[in-house]
Amino acid sequence: MSAVLKPAPALAPMREADLAEVIAVEDAIYSHPWTRGNFADSLAAGYECRTWRLEGELLGYFVLMVAAGEAHLLNLSVAPAWQRKGHGSALLREASAIARGLGARGIFLEVRPSNAGAQALYTRFGFRKIAVRRGYYPAHSGREDALVLTLALS
Ligand SMILES: CC(C)(COP(=O)(O)OP(=O)(O)OC[C@H]1O[C@@H](n2cnc3c(N)ncnc32)[C@H](O)[C@@H]1OP(=O)(O)O)[C@@H](O)C(=O)NCCC(=O)NCCS
């Protein structure tokens, strides 16, 4: 019997040419999405920006900043049709591996208290809450706090 190999998503460096698709996903999943300029700035700054594609289709992406032995996950996103299929977890594993490879001892990230889904993902991955940044995010009326989470990398 011949096995049928399921195509697997691939990680690749994010480029300017990806940004129209990235922005389309961003606009679909966030109340206050990053702008094209935010991504262009991240690319120009040399942050670790990656896409996650399956047969050309953009499933997700992340932006990771690594400096001075610490990593900061600035953006982690999965397109609506691809959520709850393990891609967010896969991207977290990829981001952790990159961070570890660049000498980071830990990863930090911010998440909205109202974003229960993302918190569930991070908690399951081993992140723990270490702080609250008051009024960190823009919100529909005023500002929303950020929970600061961290994961130690062995
Ligand atoms: C948060 C996000 C990245 C998760 O990606 P994903 O591909 O759906 O995550 P996974 O399929 O790997 O989920 C792994 C586990 O995390 C938890 N989880 C993920 N999304 C969840 C949700 N919406 N509600 C409850 N639990 C959730 C579950 O335990 C899930 O396992 P299960 O599906 O077997 O129950 C994705 O929903 C997303 O892009 N959301 C919009 C953008 C966002 O909020 N980004 C994070 C900003 S800090």
mmCIF file with all atom_site columns, C-alpha atoms and ligand atoms in Angstrom:
data_model
loop_
_atom_site.group_PDB
_atom_site.id
_atom_site.type_symbol
_atom_site.label_atom_id
_atom_site.label_alt_id
_atom_site.label_comp_id
_atom_site.label_asym_id
_atom_site.label_entity_id
_atom_site.label_seq_id
_atom_site.pdbx_PDB_ins_code
_atom_site.Cartn_x
_atom_site.Cartn_y
_atom_site.Cartn_z
_atom_site.occupancy
_atom_site.B_iso_or_equiv
_atom_site.pdbx_formal_charge
_atom_site.auth_seq_id
_atom_site.auth_comp_id
_atom_site.auth_asym_id
_atom_site.auth_atom_id
_atom_site.pdbx_PDB_model_num
ATOM   1   C CA  . MET A 1 1   ? 0.000   0.000  0.000  1.00 0.00 ? 1   MET A CA  1
ATOM   2   C CA  . SER A 1 2   ? 1.451   3.399  -0.889 1.00 0.00 ? 2   SER A CA  1
ATOM   3   C CA  . ALA A 1 3   ? 1.269   6.061  1.799  1.00 0.00 ? 3   ALA A CA  1
ATOM   4   C CA  . VAL A 1 4   ? -0.267  9.397  0.785  1.00 0.00 ? 4   VAL A CA  1
ATOM   5   C CA  . LEU A 1 5   ? 1.912   12.185 2.186  1.00 0.00 ? 5   LEU A CA  1
ATOM   6   C CA  . LYS A 1 6   ? -0.051  15.142 3.487  1.00 0.00 ? 6   LYS A CA  1
ATOM   7   C CA  . PRO A 1 7   ? 1.611   18.410 2.455  1.00 0.00 ? 7   PRO A CA  1
ATOM   8   C CA  . ALA A 1 8   ? 3.074   20.228 5.464  1.00 0.00 ? 8   ALA A CA  1
ATOM   9   C CA  . PRO A 1 9   ? 3.167   23.992 5.997  1.00 0.00 ? 9   PRO A CA  1
ATOM   10  C CA  . ALA A 1 10  ? 6.557   25.654 5.619  1.00 0.00 ? 10  ALA A CA  1
ATOM   11  C CA  . LEU A 1 11  ? 8.183   28.482 7.521  1.00 0.00 ? 11  LEU A CA  1
ATOM   12  C CA  . ALA A 1 12  ? 9.861   31.200 5.439  1.00 0.00 ? 12  ALA A CA  1
ATOM   13  C CA  . PRO A 1 13  ? 11.293  34.662 6.022  1.00 0.00 ? 13  PRO A CA  1
ATOM   14  C CA  . MET A 1 14  ? 8.600   37.330 5.629  1.00 0.00 ? 14  MET A CA  1
ATOM   15  C CA  . ARG A 1 15  ? 9.290   39.752 2.766  1.00 0.00 ? 15  ARG A CA  1
ATOM   16  C CA  . GLU A 1 16  ? 7.783   43.015 1.541  1.00 0.00 ? 16  GLU A CA  1
ATOM   17  C CA  . ALA A 1 17  ? 5.987   40.959 -1.126 1.00 0.00 ? 17  ALA A CA  1
ATOM   18  C CA  . ASP A 1 18  ? 4.083   39.079 1.617  1.00 0.00 ? 18  ASP A CA  1
ATOM   19  C CA  . LEU A 1 19  ? 2.685   42.194 3.246  1.00 0.00 ? 19  LEU A CA  1
ATOM   20  C CA  . ALA A 1 20  ? -0.566  42.549 1.280  1.00 0.00 ? 20  ALA A CA  1
ATOM   21  C CA  . GLU A 1 21  ? -1.619  39.033 2.347  1.00 0.00 ? 21  GLU A CA  1
ATOM   22  C CA  . VAL A 1 22  ? -0.319  39.527 5.877  1.00 0.00 ? 22  VAL A CA  1
ATOM   23  C CA  . ILE A 1 23  ? -2.356  42.732 6.223  1.00 0.00 ? 23  ILE A CA  1
ATOM   24  C CA  . ALA A 1 24  ? -5.483  40.988 4.899  1.00 0.00 ? 24  ALA A CA  1
ATOM   25  C CA  . VAL A 1 25  ? -5.181  38.359 7.673  1.00 0.00 ? 25  VAL A CA  1
ATOM   26  C CA  . GLU A 1 26  ? -4.289  41.015 10.234 1.00 0.00 ? 26  GLU A CA  1
ATOM   27  C CA  . ASP A 1 27  ? -7.382  43.074 9.354  1.00 0.00 ? 27  ASP A CA  1
ATOM   28  C CA  . ALA A 1 28  ? -9.574  39.964 9.568  1.00 0.00 ? 28  ALA A CA  1
ATOM   29  C CA  . ILE A 1 29  ? -8.514  38.909 13.089 1.00 0.00 ? 29  ILE A CA  1
ATOM   30  C CA  . TYR A 1 30  ? -7.738  42.013 15.166 1.00 0.00 ? 30  TYR A CA  1
ATOM   31  C CA  . SER A 1 31  ? -9.875  44.897 16.357 1.00 0.00 ? 31  SER A CA  1
ATOM   32  C CA  . HIS A 1 32  ? -6.716  47.051 16.231 1.00 0.00 ? 32  HIS A CA  1
ATOM   33  C CA  . PRO A 1 33  ? -4.531  45.445 13.544 1.00 0.00 ? 33  PRO A CA  1
ATOM   34  C CA  . TRP A 1 34  ? -0.892  46.254 12.849 1.00 0.00 ? 34  TRP A CA  1
ATOM   35  C CA  . THR A 1 35  ? -0.449  48.461 9.810  1.00 0.00 ? 35  THR A CA  1
ATOM   36  C CA  . ARG A 1 36  ? 1.671   47.740 6.768  1.00 0.00 ? 36  ARG A CA  1
ATOM   37  C CA  . GLY A 1 37  ? 4.135   50.254 8.243  1.00 0.00 ? 37  GLY A CA  1
ATOM   38  C CA  . ASN A 1 38  ? 4.404   48.242 11.483 1.00 0.00 ? 38  ASN A CA  1
ATOM   39  C CA  . PHE A 1 39  ? 5.429   45.161 9.498  1.00 0.00 ? 39  PHE A CA  1
ATOM   40  C CA  . ALA A 1 40  ? 7.725   47.136 7.175  1.00 0.00 ? 40  ALA A CA  1
ATOM   41  C CA  . ASP A 1 41  ? 9.435   48.644 10.251 1.00 0.00 ? 41  ASP A CA  1
ATOM   42  C CA  . SER A 1 42  ? 9.875   45.160 11.760 1.00 0.00 ? 42  SER A CA  1
ATOM   43  C CA  . LEU A 1 43  ? 11.458  43.896 8.538  1.00 0.00 ? 43  LEU A CA  1
ATOM   44  C CA  . ALA A 1 44  ? 13.722  46.944 8.330  1.00 0.00 ? 44  ALA A CA  1
ATOM   45  C CA  . ALA A 1 45  ? 14.752  46.497 11.974 1.00 0.00 ? 45  ALA A CA  1
ATOM   46  C CA  . GLY A 1 46  ? 15.860  42.941 11.229 1.00 0.00 ? 46  GLY A CA  1
ATOM   47  C CA  . TYR A 1 47  ? 13.351  41.275 13.537 1.00 0.00 ? 47  TYR A CA  1
ATOM   48  C CA  . GLU A 1 48  ? 12.691  37.587 12.987 1.00 0.00 ? 48  GLU A CA  1
ATOM   49  C CA  . CYS A 1 49  ? 9.588   37.812 10.772 1.00 0.00 ? 49  CYS A CA  1
ATOM   50  C CA  . ARG A 1 50  ? 8.264   34.543 9.361  1.00 0.00 ? 50  ARG A CA  1
ATOM   51  C CA  . THR A 1 51  ? 5.362   33.358 7.237  1.00 0.00 ? 51  THR A CA  1
ATOM   52  C CA  . TRP A 1 52  ? 3.729   29.939 7.503  1.00 0.00 ? 52  TRP A CA  1
ATOM   53  C CA  . ARG A 1 53  ? 2.341   28.788 4.148  1.00 0.00 ? 53  ARG A CA  1
ATOM   54  C CA  . LEU A 1 54  ? 0.692   25.637 2.856  1.00 0.00 ? 54  LEU A CA  1
ATOM   55  C CA  . GLU A 1 55  ? 0.878   25.226 -0.914 1.00 0.00 ? 55  GLU A CA  1
ATOM   56  C CA  . GLY A 1 56  ? 1.166   28.965 -1.284 1.00 0.00 ? 56  GLY A CA  1
ATOM   57  C CA  . GLU A 1 57  ? -1.678  29.916 1.031  1.00 0.00 ? 57  GLU A CA  1
ATOM   58  C CA  . LEU A 1 58  ? -0.749  32.117 4.002  1.00 0.00 ? 58  LEU A CA  1
ATOM   59  C CA  . LEU A 1 59  ? -1.902  30.284 7.166  1.00 0.00 ? 59  LEU A CA  1
ATOM   60  C CA  . GLY A 1 60  ? -0.111  32.472 9.701  1.00 0.00 ? 60  GLY A CA  1
ATOM   61  C CA  . TYR A 1 61  ? 2.964   34.455 10.652 1.00 0.00 ? 61  TYR A CA  1
ATOM   62  C CA  . PHE A 1 62  ? 4.935   35.829 13.579 1.00 0.00 ? 62  PHE A CA  1
ATOM   63  C CA  . VAL A 1 63  ? 7.270   38.686 14.432 1.00 0.00 ? 63  VAL A CA  1
ATOM   64  C CA  . LEU A 1 64  ? 9.930   37.997 17.054 1.00 0.00 ? 64  LEU A CA  1
ATOM   65  C CA  . MET A 1 65  ? 12.523  40.404 18.413 1.00 0.00 ? 65  MET A CA  1
ATOM   66  C CA  . VAL A 1 66  ? 15.629  38.856 19.961 1.00 0.00 ? 66  VAL A CA  1
ATOM   67  C CA  . ALA A 1 67  ? 18.157  41.010 21.777 1.00 0.00 ? 67  ALA A CA  1
ATOM   68  C CA  . ALA A 1 68  ? 20.418  40.833 24.819 1.00 0.00 ? 68  ALA A CA  1
ATOM   69  C CA  . GLY A 1 69  ? 19.526  37.258 25.684 1.00 0.00 ? 69  GLY A CA  1
ATOM   70  C CA  . GLU A 1 70  ? 15.767  37.841 25.611 1.00 0.00 ? 70  GLU A CA  1
ATOM   71  C CA  . ALA A 1 71  ? 13.081  37.325 22.997 1.00 0.00 ? 71  ALA A CA  1
ATOM   72  C CA  . HIS A 1 72  ? 9.876   39.317 22.616 1.00 0.00 ? 72  HIS A CA  1
ATOM   73  C CA  . LEU A 1 73  ? 7.061   37.845 20.549 1.00 0.00 ? 73  LEU A CA  1
ATOM   74  C CA  . LEU A 1 74  ? 5.495   40.949 19.024 1.00 0.00 ? 74  LEU A CA  1
ATOM   75  C CA  . ASN A 1 75  ? 2.916   39.310 16.758 1.00 0.00 ? 75  ASN A CA  1
ATOM   76  C CA  . LEU A 1 76  ? 1.549   35.772 16.377 1.00 0.00 ? 76  LEU A CA  1
ATOM   77  C CA  . SER A 1 77  ? -1.379  35.260 14.052 1.00 0.00 ? 77  SER A CA  1
ATOM   78  C CA  . VAL A 1 78  ? -3.289  32.467 12.336 1.00 0.00 ? 78  VAL A CA  1
ATOM   79  C CA  . ALA A 1 79  ? -5.790  33.132 9.533  1.00 0.00 ? 79  ALA A CA  1
ATOM   80  C CA  . PRO A 1 80  ? -9.431  32.592 10.568 1.00 0.00 ? 80  PRO A CA  1
ATOM   81  C CA  . ALA A 1 81  ? -10.037 29.465 8.473  1.00 0.00 ? 81  ALA A CA  1
ATOM   82  C CA  . TRP A 1 82  ? -6.911  27.808 9.909  1.00 0.00 ? 82  TRP A CA  1
ATOM   83  C CA  . GLN A 1 83  ? -7.383  28.417 13.622 1.00 0.00 ? 83  GLN A CA  1
ATOM   84  C CA  . ARG A 1 84  ? -7.768  25.526 16.111 1.00 0.00 ? 84  ARG A CA  1
ATOM   85  C CA  . LYS A 1 85  ? -5.805  23.154 13.882 1.00 0.00 ? 85  LYS A CA  1
ATOM   86  C CA  . GLY A 1 86  ? -2.474  23.347 15.718 1.00 0.00 ? 86  GLY A CA  1
ATOM   87  C CA  . HIS A 1 87  ? -0.859  26.086 13.607 1.00 0.00 ? 87  HIS A CA  1
ATOM   88  C CA  . GLY A 1 88  ? -0.579  28.589 16.468 1.00 0.00 ? 88  GLY A CA  1
ATOM   89  C CA  . SER A 1 89  ? 1.198   25.925 18.539 1.00 0.00 ? 89  SER A CA  1
ATOM   90  C CA  . ALA A 1 90  ? 3.463   25.042 15.610 1.00 0.00 ? 90  ALA A CA  1
ATOM   91  C CA  . LEU A 1 91  ? 4.372   28.717 15.139 1.00 0.00 ? 91  LEU A CA  1
ATOM   92  C CA  . LEU A 1 92  ? 5.122   29.045 18.859 1.00 0.00 ? 92  LEU A CA  1
ATOM   93  C CA  . ARG A 1 93  ? 7.453   26.044 18.626 1.00 0.00 ? 93  ARG A CA  1
ATOM   94  C CA  . GLU A 1 94  ? 9.197   27.600 15.595 1.00 0.00 ? 94  GLU A CA  1
ATOM   95  C CA  . ALA A 1 95  ? 9.523   30.990 17.311 1.00 0.00 ? 95  ALA A CA  1
ATOM   96  C CA  . SER A 1 96  ? 10.910  29.326 20.468 1.00 0.00 ? 96  SER A CA  1
ATOM   97  C CA  . ALA A 1 97  ? 13.480  27.410 18.421 1.00 0.00 ? 97  ALA A CA  1
ATOM   98  C CA  . ILE A 1 98  ? 14.631  30.593 16.676 1.00 0.00 ? 98  ILE A CA  1
ATOM   99  C CA  . ALA A 1 99  ? 14.816  32.450 20.005 1.00 0.00 ? 99  ALA A CA  1
ATOM   100 C CA  . ARG A 1 100 ? 16.810  29.636 21.611 1.00 0.00 ? 100 ARG A CA  1
ATOM   101 C CA  . GLY A 1 101 ? 19.122  29.445 18.587 1.00 0.00 ? 101 GLY A CA  1
ATOM   102 C CA  . LEU A 1 102 ? 19.853  33.157 18.924 1.00 0.00 ? 102 LEU A CA  1
ATOM   103 C CA  . GLY A 1 103 ? 20.752  32.764 22.590 1.00 0.00 ? 103 GLY A CA  1
ATOM   104 C CA  . ALA A 1 104 ? 17.556  33.924 24.286 1.00 0.00 ? 104 ALA A CA  1
ATOM   105 C CA  . ARG A 1 105 ? 16.956  32.543 27.771 1.00 0.00 ? 105 ARG A CA  1
ATOM   106 C CA  . GLY A 1 106 ? 13.264  33.399 27.713 1.00 0.00 ? 106 GLY A CA  1
ATOM   107 C CA  . ILE A 1 107 ? 10.387  34.704 25.598 1.00 0.00 ? 107 ILE A CA  1
ATOM   108 C CA  . PHE A 1 108 ? 8.121   37.555 26.663 1.00 0.00 ? 108 PHE A CA  1
ATOM   109 C CA  . LEU A 1 109 ? 4.817   38.603 25.114 1.00 0.00 ? 109 LEU A CA  1
ATOM   110 C CA  . GLU A 1 110 ? 1.796   40.780 25.812 1.00 0.00 ? 110 GLU A CA  1
ATOM   111 C CA  . VAL A 1 111 ? -1.785  39.603 25.476 1.00 0.00 ? 111 VAL A CA  1
ATOM   112 C CA  . ARG A 1 112 ? -5.131  41.300 26.036 1.00 0.00 ? 112 ARG A CA  1
ATOM   113 C CA  . PRO A 1 113 ? -7.012  40.080 29.128 1.00 0.00 ? 113 PRO A CA  1
ATOM   114 C CA  . SER A 1 114 ? -10.065 39.790 26.823 1.00 0.00 ? 114 SER A CA  1
ATOM   115 C CA  . ASN A 1 115 ? -8.208  37.398 24.481 1.00 0.00 ? 115 ASN A CA  1
ATOM   116 C CA  . ALA A 1 116 ? -9.079  34.136 26.234 1.00 0.00 ? 116 ALA A CA  1
ATOM   117 C CA  . GLY A 1 117 ? -8.186  31.986 23.215 1.00 0.00 ? 117 GLY A CA  1
ATOM   118 C CA  . ALA A 1 118 ? -4.618  33.247 22.954 1.00 0.00 ? 118 ALA A CA  1
ATOM   119 C CA  . GLN A 1 119 ? -4.170  33.006 26.731 1.00 0.00 ? 119 GLN A CA  1
ATOM   120 C CA  . ALA A 1 120 ? -5.334  29.380 26.611 1.00 0.00 ? 120 ALA A CA  1
ATOM   121 C CA  . LEU A 1 121 ? -2.754  28.658 23.907 1.00 0.00 ? 121 LEU A CA  1
ATOM   122 C CA  . TYR A 1 122 ? 0.090   30.348 25.819 1.00 0.00 ? 122 TYR A CA  1
ATOM   123 C CA  . THR A 1 123 ? -0.815  28.715 29.147 1.00 0.00 ? 123 THR A CA  1
ATOM   124 C CA  . ARG A 1 124 ? -0.944  25.312 27.494 1.00 0.00 ? 124 ARG A CA  1
ATOM   125 C CA  . PHE A 1 125 ? 2.485   26.031 26.007 1.00 0.00 ? 125 PHE A CA  1
ATOM   126 C CA  . GLY A 1 126 ? 3.919   26.780 29.461 1.00 0.00 ? 126 GLY A CA  1
ATOM   127 C CA  . PHE A 1 127 ? 3.866   30.588 29.606 1.00 0.00 ? 127 PHE A CA  1
ATOM   128 C CA  . ARG A 1 128 ? 3.093   32.176 32.957 1.00 0.00 ? 128 ARG A CA  1
ATOM   129 C CA  . LYS A 1 129 ? 1.843   35.637 33.848 1.00 0.00 ? 129 LYS A CA  1
ATOM   130 C CA  . ILE A 1 130 ? 4.423   37.936 35.401 1.00 0.00 ? 130 ILE A CA  1
ATOM   131 C CA  . ALA A 1 131 ? 2.949   41.448 35.161 1.00 0.00 ? 131 ALA A CA  1
ATOM   132 C CA  . VAL A 1 132 ? 0.159   43.710 33.968 1.00 0.00 ? 132 VAL A CA  1
ATOM   133 C CA  . ARG A 1 133 ? 0.853   46.774 31.828 1.00 0.00 ? 133 ARG A CA  1
ATOM   134 C CA  . ARG A 1 134 ? -1.897  49.269 32.498 1.00 0.00 ? 134 ARG A CA  1
ATOM   135 C CA  . GLY A 1 135 ? -3.589  50.808 29.456 1.00 0.00 ? 135 GLY A CA  1
ATOM   136 C CA  . TYR A 1 136 ? -1.136  49.209 27.028 1.00 0.00 ? 136 TYR A CA  1
ATOM   137 C CA  . TYR A 1 137 ? -3.556  48.531 24.158 1.00 0.00 ? 137 TYR A CA  1
ATOM   138 C CA  . PRO A 1 138 ? -5.966  50.812 22.297 1.00 0.00 ? 138 PRO A CA  1
ATOM   139 C CA  . ALA A 1 139 ? -9.553  49.609 22.790 1.00 0.00 ? 139 ALA A CA  1
ATOM   140 C CA  . HIS A 1 140 ? -12.970 50.553 21.433 1.00 0.00 ? 140 HIS A CA  1
ATOM   141 C CA  . SER A 1 141 ? -13.554 52.806 24.407 1.00 0.00 ? 141 SER A CA  1
ATOM   142 C CA  . GLY A 1 142 ? -10.285 54.008 25.898 1.00 0.00 ? 142 GLY A CA  1
ATOM   143 C CA  . ARG A 1 143 ? -7.467  51.556 26.593 1.00 0.00 ? 143 ARG A CA  1
ATOM   144 C CA  . GLU A 1 144 ? -7.073  47.936 27.664 1.00 0.00 ? 144 GLU A CA  1
ATOM   145 C CA  . ASP A 1 145 ? -4.396  46.483 29.952 1.00 0.00 ? 145 ASP A CA  1
ATOM   146 C CA  . ALA A 1 146 ? -1.869  43.927 28.730 1.00 0.00 ? 146 ALA A CA  1
ATOM   147 C CA  . LEU A 1 147 ? -0.932  40.765 30.572 1.00 0.00 ? 147 LEU A CA  1
ATOM   148 C CA  . VAL A 1 148 ? 2.812   40.131 30.301 1.00 0.00 ? 148 VAL A CA  1
ATOM   149 C CA  . LEU A 1 149 ? 3.622   36.444 29.952 1.00 0.00 ? 149 LEU A CA  1
ATOM   150 C CA  . THR A 1 150 ? 6.985   34.701 29.917 1.00 0.00 ? 150 THR A CA  1
ATOM   151 C CA  . LEU A 1 151 ? 8.383   31.294 29.077 1.00 0.00 ? 151 LEU A CA  1
ATOM   152 C CA  . ALA A 1 152 ? 11.854  30.145 30.155 1.00 0.00 ? 152 ALA A CA  1
ATOM   153 C CA  . LEU A 1 153 ? 13.816  28.511 27.322 1.00 0.00 ? 153 LEU A CA  1
ATOM   154 C CA  . SER A 1 154 ? 16.028  25.626 28.391 1.00 0.00 ? 154 SER A CA  1
HETATM 155 C C1  . LIG B 2 .   ? -4.404  32.836 19.199 1.00 0.00 ? 1   LIG B C1  1
HETATM 156 C C2  . LIG B 2 .   ? -4.102  32.085 17.895 1.00 0.00 ? 1   LIG B C2  1
HETATM 157 C C3  . LIG B 2 .   ? -2.700  32.479 17.411 1.00 0.00 ? 1   LIG B C3  1
HETATM 158 C C4  . LIG B 2 .   ? -4.138  30.589 18.186 1.00 0.00 ? 1   LIG B C4  1
HETATM 159 O O1  . LIG B 2 .   ? -3.790  29.899 17.002 1.00 0.00 ? 1   LIG B O1  1
HETATM 160 P P1  . LIG B 2 .   ? -4.439  28.463 16.668 1.00 0.00 ? 1   LIG B P1  1
HETATM 161 O O2  . LIG B 2 .   ? -3.801  27.948 15.443 1.00 0.00 ? 1   LIG B O2  1
HETATM 162 O O3  . LIG B 2 .   ? -5.913  28.571 16.667 1.00 0.00 ? 1   LIG B O3  1
HETATM 163 O O4  . LIG B 2 .   ? -3.959  27.629 17.956 1.00 0.00 ? 1   LIG B O4  1
HETATM 164 P P2  . LIG B 2 .   ? -3.868  26.037 18.126 1.00 0.00 ? 1   LIG B P2  1
HETATM 165 O O5  . LIG B 2 .   ? -4.794  25.351 17.166 1.00 0.00 ? 1   LIG B O5  1
HETATM 166 O O6  . LIG B 2 .   ? -2.436  25.648 18.101 1.00 0.00 ? 1   LIG B O6  1
HETATM 167 O O7  . LIG B 2 .   ? -4.460  25.890 19.611 1.00 0.00 ? 1   LIG B O7  1
HETATM 168 C C5  . LIG B 2 .   ? -3.800  25.124 20.611 1.00 0.00 ? 1   LIG B C5  1
HETATM 169 C C6  . LIG B 2 .   ? -4.622  25.163 21.878 1.00 0.00 ? 1   LIG B C6  1
HETATM 170 O O8  . LIG B 2 .   ? -4.719  26.499 22.384 1.00 0.00 ? 1   LIG B O8  1
HETATM 171 C C7  . LIG B 2 .   ? -6.027  26.708 22.952 1.00 0.00 ? 1   LIG B C7  1
HETATM 172 N N1  . LIG B 2 .   ? -6.785  27.656 22.122 1.00 0.00 ? 1   LIG B N1  1
HETATM 173 C C8  . LIG B 2 .   ? -6.403  28.220 20.955 1.00 0.00 ? 1   LIG B C8  1
HETATM 174 N N2  . LIG B 2 .   ? -7.358  29.059 20.501 1.00 0.00 ? 1   LIG B N2  1
HETATM 175 C C9  . LIG B 2 .   ? -8.368  29.013 21.393 1.00 0.00 ? 1   LIG B C9  1
HETATM 176 C C10 . LIG B 2 .   ? -9.633  29.659 21.487 1.00 0.00 ? 1   LIG B C10 1
HETATM 177 N N3  . LIG B 2 .   ? -10.056 30.527 20.555 1.00 0.00 ? 1   LIG B N3  1
HETATM 178 N N4  . LIG B 2 .   ? -10.416 29.394 22.559 1.00 0.00 ? 1   LIG B N4  1
HETATM 179 C C11 . LIG B 2 .   ? -10.016 28.535 23.505 1.00 0.00 ? 1   LIG B C11 1
HETATM 180 N N5  . LIG B 2 .   ? -8.815  27.872 23.483 1.00 0.00 ? 1   LIG B N5  1
HETATM 181 C C12 . LIG B 2 .   ? -8.012  28.120 22.440 1.00 0.00 ? 1   LIG B C12 1
HETATM 182 C C13 . LIG B 2 .   ? -6.709  25.341 22.933 1.00 0.00 ? 1   LIG B C13 1
HETATM 183 O O9  . LIG B 2 .   ? -6.310  24.665 24.112 1.00 0.00 ? 1   LIG B O9  1
HETATM 184 C C14 . LIG B 2 .   ? -6.071  24.721 21.707 1.00 0.00 ? 1   LIG B C14 1
HETATM 185 O O10 . LIG B 2 .   ? -6.127  23.324 21.685 1.00 0.00 ? 1   LIG B O10 1
HETATM 186 P P3  . LIG B 2 .   ? -7.462  22.582 21.118 1.00 0.00 ? 1   LIG B P3  1
HETATM 187 O O11 . LIG B 2 .   ? -7.798  23.226 19.805 1.00 0.00 ? 1   LIG B O11 1
HETATM 188 O O12 . LIG B 2 .   ? -7.015  21.167 21.006 1.00 0.00 ? 1   LIG B O12 1
HETATM 189 O O13 . LIG B 2 .   ? -8.531  22.805 22.153 1.00 0.00 ? 1   LIG B O13 1
HETATM 190 C C15 . LIG B 2 .   ? -5.174  32.376 16.818 1.00 0.00 ? 1   LIG B C15 1
HETATM 191 O O14 . LIG B 2 .   ? -6.455  32.086 17.354 1.00 0.00 ? 1   LIG B O14 1
HETATM 192 C C16 . LIG B 2 .   ? -5.166  33.799 16.329 1.00 0.00 ? 1   LIG B C16 1
HETATM 193 O O15 . LIG B 2 .   ? -4.417  34.150 15.415 1.00 0.00 ? 1   LIG B O15 1
HETATM 194 N N6  . LIG B 2 .   ? -6.033  34.653 16.915 1.00 0.00 ? 1   LIG B N6  1
HETATM 195 C C17 . LIG B 2 .   ? -6.170  36.025 16.513 1.00 0.00 ? 1   LIG B C17 1
HETATM 196 C C18 . LIG B 2 .   ? -4.899  36.797 16.754 1.00 0.00 ? 1   LIG B C18 1
HETATM 197 C C19 . LIG B 2 .   ? -4.428  36.705 18.193 1.00 0.00 ? 1   LIG B C19 1
HETATM 198 O O16 . LIG B 2 .   ? -5.214  36.812 19.128 1.00 0.00 ? 1   LIG B O16 1
HETATM 199 N N7  . LIG B 2 .   ? -3.102  36.545 18.342 1.00 0.00 ? 1   LIG B N7  1
HETATM 200 C C20 . LIG B 2 .   ? -2.451  36.505 19.636 1.00 0.00 ? 1   LIG B C20 1
HETATM 201 C C21 . LIG B 2 .   ? -2.248  37.907 20.123 1.00 0.00 ? 1   LIG B C21 1
HETATM 202 S S1  . LIG B 2 .   ? -1.367  37.914 21.688 1.00 0.00 ? 1   LIG B S1  1
#
